Every structure is written in C-alpha cells, then in structure tokens.
C-alpha cells in the first residue's frame, strides 16, 4: 500500500494517495488494537493462574485441605505465610500483615486487624506465620485462617 501511495503521488493523483494512506493508517490501528487485546487477555489469564485450587479448612480444631467449591459461608480457613488468600474474608487473627501489591499496586505490606475484610489474592509475608479468616461469599482463597461469612 505504501508503494501504491508513492506511485499515486509520483503521477500526481494526490487524492488517491491520501485515500491509500488513510487505509494504511486504519490497518495499523487495527493491528495495534489486536495487540492490546491479546496483551489484556494474557494478563487476565496470568492473574487467574495465581488462584489456589484449595484452602485449609478448620473444623473443630482440625485442619483439612478442601477444594474452594466445598467452602461455605461461615467456614474458617487458614492461610500460611507466603501463600495467597484463596477467598475473600474477614480476619479472625488479632493482627496480620499482607502484601496486596498484585491487587492494588501498593508496594508496602498492609496491616489488618481482627474483623477487617480482605480480598482473595493477598499474600501474608513469609515471617508472619499462620493467620485465621472467616470466609465471605464473594470469592474463595486463603492459607491464613479466615472465617467465611
């Protein structure tokens, strides 16, 4: 198309050269749009791959690993330091610190206290140990103990 545009300019057909150039610009725009859409899709796919498939469920003082689909509102779950919260929930442990950079972009850990809501995908830093959660119905993930509500 560039050749066609250059040829049209050489023979003095300026209107045709401009139309060919407009077509080239439209095609370039479509290519850029396609690239941006594929990048967005791959980003969402990578985020979804971070979601744990199971959670540590606490029942009568015993821990058991269960699939996220088996969690019910009100269930308590635990999340180990360094693993992602599998579900949204409320913190039961008095205090816990979390890396929410994947969710909010904030680079510093956020300290949460008992009763505060947490979103699935947050990561307790490596030195914090286990924390407890009460699971909320919105999502499912955790390795700290969370209570599902």
PDB file of C-alpha atoms in Angstrom:
ATOM      1  CA  UNK A   1       0.000   0.000   0.000  1.00  0.00           C
ATOM      2  CA  UNK A   2       2.919   2.299   0.660  1.00  0.00           C
ATOM      3  CA  UNK A   3       4.107   1.610  -2.869  1.00  0.00           C
ATOM      4  CA  UNK A   4       0.651   2.424  -4.233  1.00  0.00           C
ATOM      5  CA  UNK A   5       0.593   5.662  -2.286  1.00  0.00           C
ATOM      6  CA  UNK A   6       4.075   6.643  -3.504  1.00  0.00           C
ATOM      7  CA  UNK A   7       3.131   5.790  -7.104  1.00  0.00           C
ATOM      8  CA  UNK A   8      -0.039   7.875  -6.869  1.00  0.00           C
ATOM      9  CA  UNK A   9       1.985  10.836  -5.592  1.00  0.00           C
ATOM     10  CA  UNK A  10       4.510  10.470  -8.449  1.00  0.00           C
ATOM     11  CA  UNK A  11       1.809  10.535 -11.133  1.00  0.00           C
ATOM     12  CA  UNK A  12       0.101  13.477  -9.436  1.00  0.00           C
ATOM     13  CA  UNK A  13      -3.003  11.687  -8.097  1.00  0.00           C
ATOM     14  CA  UNK A  14      -2.900  13.263  -4.678  1.00  0.00           C
ATOM     15  CA  UNK A  15      -6.470  12.299  -3.664  1.00  0.00           C
ATOM     16  CA  UNK A  16      -5.816   8.601  -4.377  1.00  0.00           C
ATOM     17  CA  UNK A  17      -2.518   8.759  -2.493  1.00  0.00           C
ATOM     18  CA  UNK A  18      -4.312  10.234   0.527  1.00  0.00           C
ATOM     19  CA  UNK A  19      -7.006   7.519   0.435  1.00  0.00           C
ATOM     20  CA  UNK A  20      -4.379   4.779   0.302  1.00  0.00           C
ATOM     21  CA  UNK A  21      -2.563   6.397   3.206  1.00  0.00           C
ATOM     22  CA  UNK A  22      -5.802   6.530   5.213  1.00  0.00           C
ATOM     23  CA  UNK A  23      -6.301   2.802   4.566  1.00  0.00           C
ATOM     24  CA  UNK A  24      -2.766   2.107   5.791  1.00  0.00           C
ATOM     25  CA  UNK A  25      -3.473   4.070   8.978  1.00  0.00           C
ATOM     26  CA  UNK A  26      -6.710   2.127   9.559  1.00  0.00           C
ATOM     27  CA  UNK A  27      -4.876  -1.173   9.185  1.00  0.00           C
ATOM     28  CA  UNK A  28      -2.169  -0.018  11.575  1.00  0.00           C
ATOM     29  CA  UNK A  29      -4.851   0.934  14.110  1.00  0.00           C
ATOM     30  CA  UNK A  30      -6.478  -2.488  13.804  1.00  0.00           C
ATOM     31  CA  UNK A  31      -3.135  -4.205  14.364  1.00  0.00           C
ATOM     32  CA  UNK A  32      -2.459  -2.110  17.474  1.00  0.00           C
ATOM     33  CA  UNK A  33      -5.942  -2.843  18.800  1.00  0.00           C
ATOM     34  CA  UNK A  34      -5.451  -6.575  18.252  1.00  0.00           C
ATOM     35  CA  UNK A  35      -2.096  -6.487  20.052  1.00  0.00           C
ATOM     36  CA  UNK A  36      -3.536  -4.587  23.035  1.00  0.00           C
ATOM     37  CA  UNK A  37      -6.477  -7.008  23.337  1.00  0.00           C
ATOM     38  CA  UNK A  38      -4.213 -10.056  23.285  1.00  0.00           C
ATOM     39  CA  UNK A  39      -1.966  -8.493  25.959  1.00  0.00           C
ATOM     40  CA  UNK A  40      -5.010  -7.815  28.158  1.00  0.00           C
ATOM     41  CA  UNK A  41      -6.281 -11.387  27.731  1.00  0.00           C
ATOM     42  CA  UNK A  42      -2.910 -12.868  28.630  1.00  0.00           C
ATOM     43  CA  UNK A  43      -2.680 -10.619  31.711  1.00  0.00           C
ATOM     44  CA  UNK A  44      -6.069 -11.788  32.964  1.00  0.00           C
ATOM     45  CA  UNK A  45      -5.092 -15.403  32.286  1.00  0.00           C
ATOM     46  CA  UNK A  46      -1.886 -14.989  34.299  1.00  0.00           C
ATOM     47  CA  UNK A  47      -3.841 -13.461  37.205  1.00  0.00           C
ATOM     48  CA  UNK A  48      -6.338 -16.321  37.193  1.00  0.00           C
ATOM     49  CA  UNK A  49      -3.475 -18.827  37.320  1.00  0.00           C
ATOM     50  CA  UNK A  50      -2.426 -17.362  40.696  1.00  0.00           C
ATOM     51  CA  UNK A  51      -5.646 -18.501  42.349  1.00  0.00           C
ATOM     52  CA  UNK A  52      -5.176 -21.506  44.653  1.00  0.00           C
ATOM     53  CA  UNK A  53      -7.368 -24.526  43.940  1.00  0.00           C
ATOM     54  CA  UNK A  54      -7.826 -25.479  47.592  1.00  0.00           C
ATOM     55  CA  UNK A  55      -7.930 -23.992  51.088  1.00  0.00           C
ATOM     56  CA  UNK A  56      -7.002 -25.188  54.584  1.00  0.00           C
ATOM     57  CA  UNK A  57     -10.369 -25.605  56.304  1.00  0.00           C
ATOM     58  CA  UNK A  58     -10.578 -25.531  60.112  1.00  0.00           C
ATOM     59  CA  UNK A  59     -13.248 -27.609  61.714  1.00  0.00           C
ATOM     60  CA  UNK A  60     -13.280 -28.459  65.442  1.00  0.00           C
ATOM     61  CA  UNK A  61      -9.578 -27.604  65.718  1.00  0.00           C
ATOM     62  CA  UNK A  62      -8.540 -29.870  62.828  1.00  0.00           C
ATOM     63  CA  UNK A  63      -7.046 -28.693  59.546  1.00  0.00           C
ATOM     64  CA  UNK A  64      -8.031 -30.289  56.266  1.00  0.00           C
ATOM     65  CA  UNK A  65      -7.352 -29.276  52.694  1.00  0.00           C
ATOM     66  CA  UNK A  66     -10.578 -28.823  50.733  1.00  0.00           C
ATOM     67  CA  UNK A  67     -11.389 -27.567  47.231  1.00  0.00           C
ATOM     68  CA  UNK A  68     -12.638 -23.988  47.122  1.00  0.00           C
ATOM     69  CA  UNK A  69     -16.024 -25.145  45.830  1.00  0.00           C
ATOM     70  CA  UNK A  70     -16.551 -27.049  49.108  1.00  0.00           C
ATOM     71  CA  UNK A  71     -16.287 -23.896  51.250  1.00  0.00           C
ATOM     72  CA  UNK A  72     -19.490 -22.496  52.708  1.00  0.00           C
ATOM     73  CA  UNK A  73     -20.137 -19.041  54.145  1.00  0.00           C
ATOM     74  CA  UNK A  74     -19.057 -19.047  57.785  1.00  0.00           C
ATOM     75  CA  UNK A  75     -16.256 -21.609  57.290  1.00  0.00           C
ATOM     76  CA  UNK A  76     -12.930 -20.839  58.927  1.00  0.00           C
ATOM     77  CA  UNK A  77      -9.804 -21.194  56.830  1.00  0.00           C
ATOM     78  CA  UNK A  78      -6.089 -20.739  57.478  1.00  0.00           C
ATOM     79  CA  UNK A  79      -3.503 -19.178  55.232  1.00  0.00           C
ATOM     80  CA  UNK A  80       0.208 -19.858  55.668  1.00  0.00           C
ATOM     81  CA  UNK A  81       2.740 -17.083  55.265  1.00  0.00           C
ATOM     82  CA  UNK A  82       3.763 -16.694  51.638  1.00  0.00           C
ATOM     83  CA  UNK A  83       0.660 -18.273  50.098  1.00  0.00           C
ATOM     84  CA  UNK A  84      -2.288 -16.389  48.599  1.00  0.00           C
ATOM     85  CA  UNK A  85      -5.649 -15.903  50.259  1.00  0.00           C
ATOM     86  CA  UNK A  86      -7.971 -18.212  48.296  1.00  0.00           C
ATOM     87  CA  UNK A  87     -11.210 -16.392  49.170  1.00  0.00           C
ATOM     88  CA  UNK A  88     -12.432 -13.016  50.360  1.00  0.00           C
ATOM     89  CA  UNK A  89     -12.997 -12.992  54.086  1.00  0.00           C
ATOM     90  CA  UNK A  90     -12.730 -11.305  57.463  1.00  0.00           C
ATOM     91  CA  UNK A  91      -9.633 -11.658  59.597  1.00  0.00           C
ATOM     92  CA  UNK A  92     -10.053 -13.583  62.860  1.00  0.00           C
ATOM     93  CA  UNK A  93      -6.419 -13.359  63.996  1.00  0.00           C
ATOM     94  CA  UNK A  94      -5.881 -10.157  66.071  1.00  0.00           C
ATOM     95  CA  UNK A  95      -3.311  -8.658  63.654  1.00  0.00           C
ATOM     96  CA  UNK A  96      -1.831  -9.750  60.336  1.00  0.00           C
ATOM     97  CA  UNK A  97       0.217  -8.114  57.611  1.00  0.00           C
ATOM     98  CA  UNK A  98      -0.426  -8.661  53.877  1.00  0.00           C
ATOM     99  CA  UNK A  99       1.199  -7.927  50.564  1.00  0.00           C
ATOM    100  CA  UNK A 100      -1.625  -6.598  48.378  1.00  0.00           C
ATOM    101  CA  UNK A 101       0.623  -5.442  45.529  1.00  0.00           C
ATOM    102  CA  UNK A 102      -0.982  -7.828  42.999  1.00  0.00           C
ATOM    103  CA  UNK A 103      -4.392  -6.326  43.821  1.00  0.00           C
ATOM    104  CA  UNK A 104      -3.703  -2.647  44.458  1.00  0.00           C
ATOM    105  CA  UNK A 105      -0.182  -1.965  43.232  1.00  0.00           C
ATOM    106  CA  UNK A 106       0.827  -0.812  46.725  1.00  0.00           C
ATOM    107  CA  UNK A 107       4.388  -1.996  47.330  1.00  0.00           C
ATOM    108  CA  UNK A 108       4.299  -1.880  51.136  1.00  0.00           C
ATOM    109  CA  UNK A 109       2.573  -4.570  53.237  1.00  0.00           C
ATOM    110  CA  UNK A 110      -0.749  -3.571  54.784  1.00  0.00           C
ATOM    111  CA  UNK A 111      -1.519  -4.418  58.425  1.00  0.00           C
ATOM    112  CA  UNK A 112      -5.046  -5.624  59.116  1.00  0.00           C
ATOM    113  CA  UNK A 113      -6.758  -6.214  62.440  1.00  0.00           C
ATOM    114  CA  UNK A 114      -9.437  -8.649  63.536  1.00  0.00           C
ATOM    115  CA  UNK A 115     -12.757  -8.185  61.731  1.00  0.00           C
ATOM    116  CA  UNK A 116     -11.334  -6.348  58.708  1.00  0.00           C
ATOM    117  CA  UNK A 117     -12.268  -7.541  55.233  1.00  0.00           C
ATOM    118  CA  UNK A 118      -9.568  -8.973  52.968  1.00  0.00           C
ATOM    119  CA  UNK A 119      -9.652  -9.739  49.277  1.00  0.00           C
ATOM    120  CA  UNK A 120      -8.615 -13.026  47.730  1.00  0.00           C
ATOM    121  CA  UNK A 121      -5.122 -12.840  46.280  1.00  0.00           C
ATOM    122  CA  UNK A 122      -3.417 -11.003  49.141  1.00  0.00           C
ATOM    123  CA  UNK A 123      -0.237 -12.686  50.425  1.00  0.00           C
ATOM    124  CA  UNK A 124       0.837 -12.846  54.085  1.00  0.00           C
ATOM    125  CA  UNK A 125       4.601 -12.066  54.213  1.00  0.00           C
ATOM    126  CA  UNK A 126       6.918 -15.009  54.918  1.00  0.00           C
ATOM    127  CA  UNK A 127       7.635 -14.201  58.573  1.00  0.00           C
ATOM    128  CA  UNK A 128       4.063 -13.738  59.800  1.00  0.00           C
ATOM    129  CA  UNK A 129       3.105 -17.393  60.359  1.00  0.00           C
ATOM    130  CA  UNK A 130      -0.494 -18.599  60.100  1.00  0.00           C
ATOM    131  CA  UNK A 131      -3.497 -16.304  60.267  1.00  0.00           C
ATOM    132  CA  UNK A 132      -7.191 -17.169  60.532  1.00  0.00           C
ATOM    133  CA  UNK A 133     -10.072 -15.991  58.348  1.00  0.00           C
ATOM    134  CA  UNK A 134     -13.809 -16.158  58.167  1.00  0.00           C
ATOM    135  CA  UNK A 135     -14.752 -16.668  54.540  1.00  0.00           C
ATOM    136  CA  UNK A 136     -17.101 -14.214  52.792  1.00  0.00           C
ATOM    137  CA  UNK A 137     -19.236 -15.477  49.926  1.00  0.00           C
ATOM    138  CA  UNK A 138     -17.657 -13.193  47.251  1.00  0.00           C
ATOM    139  CA  UNK A 139     -14.622 -15.345  46.455  1.00  0.00           C
ATOM    140  CA  UNK A 140     -12.666 -18.311  47.794  1.00  0.00           C
ATOM    141  CA  UNK A 141      -8.954 -18.295  48.822  1.00  0.00           C
ATOM    142  CA  UNK A 142      -6.713 -18.314  51.906  1.00  0.00           C
ATOM    143  CA  UNK A 143      -3.908 -20.031  53.835  1.00  0.00           C
ATOM    144  CA  UNK A 144      -4.301 -17.760  56.857  1.00  0.00           C
ATOM    145  CA  UNK A 145      -7.212 -18.724  58.993  1.00  0.00           C
ATOM    146  CA  UNK A 146     -10.237 -16.906  57.697  1.00  0.00           C
ATOM    147  CA  UNK A 147     -13.843 -17.187  58.711  1.00  0.00           C
ATOM    148  CA  UNK A 148     -16.249 -17.404  55.799  1.00  0.00           C
ATOM    149  CA  UNK A 149     -19.291 -15.191  56.317  1.00  0.00           C
TER     150      UNK A 149
END
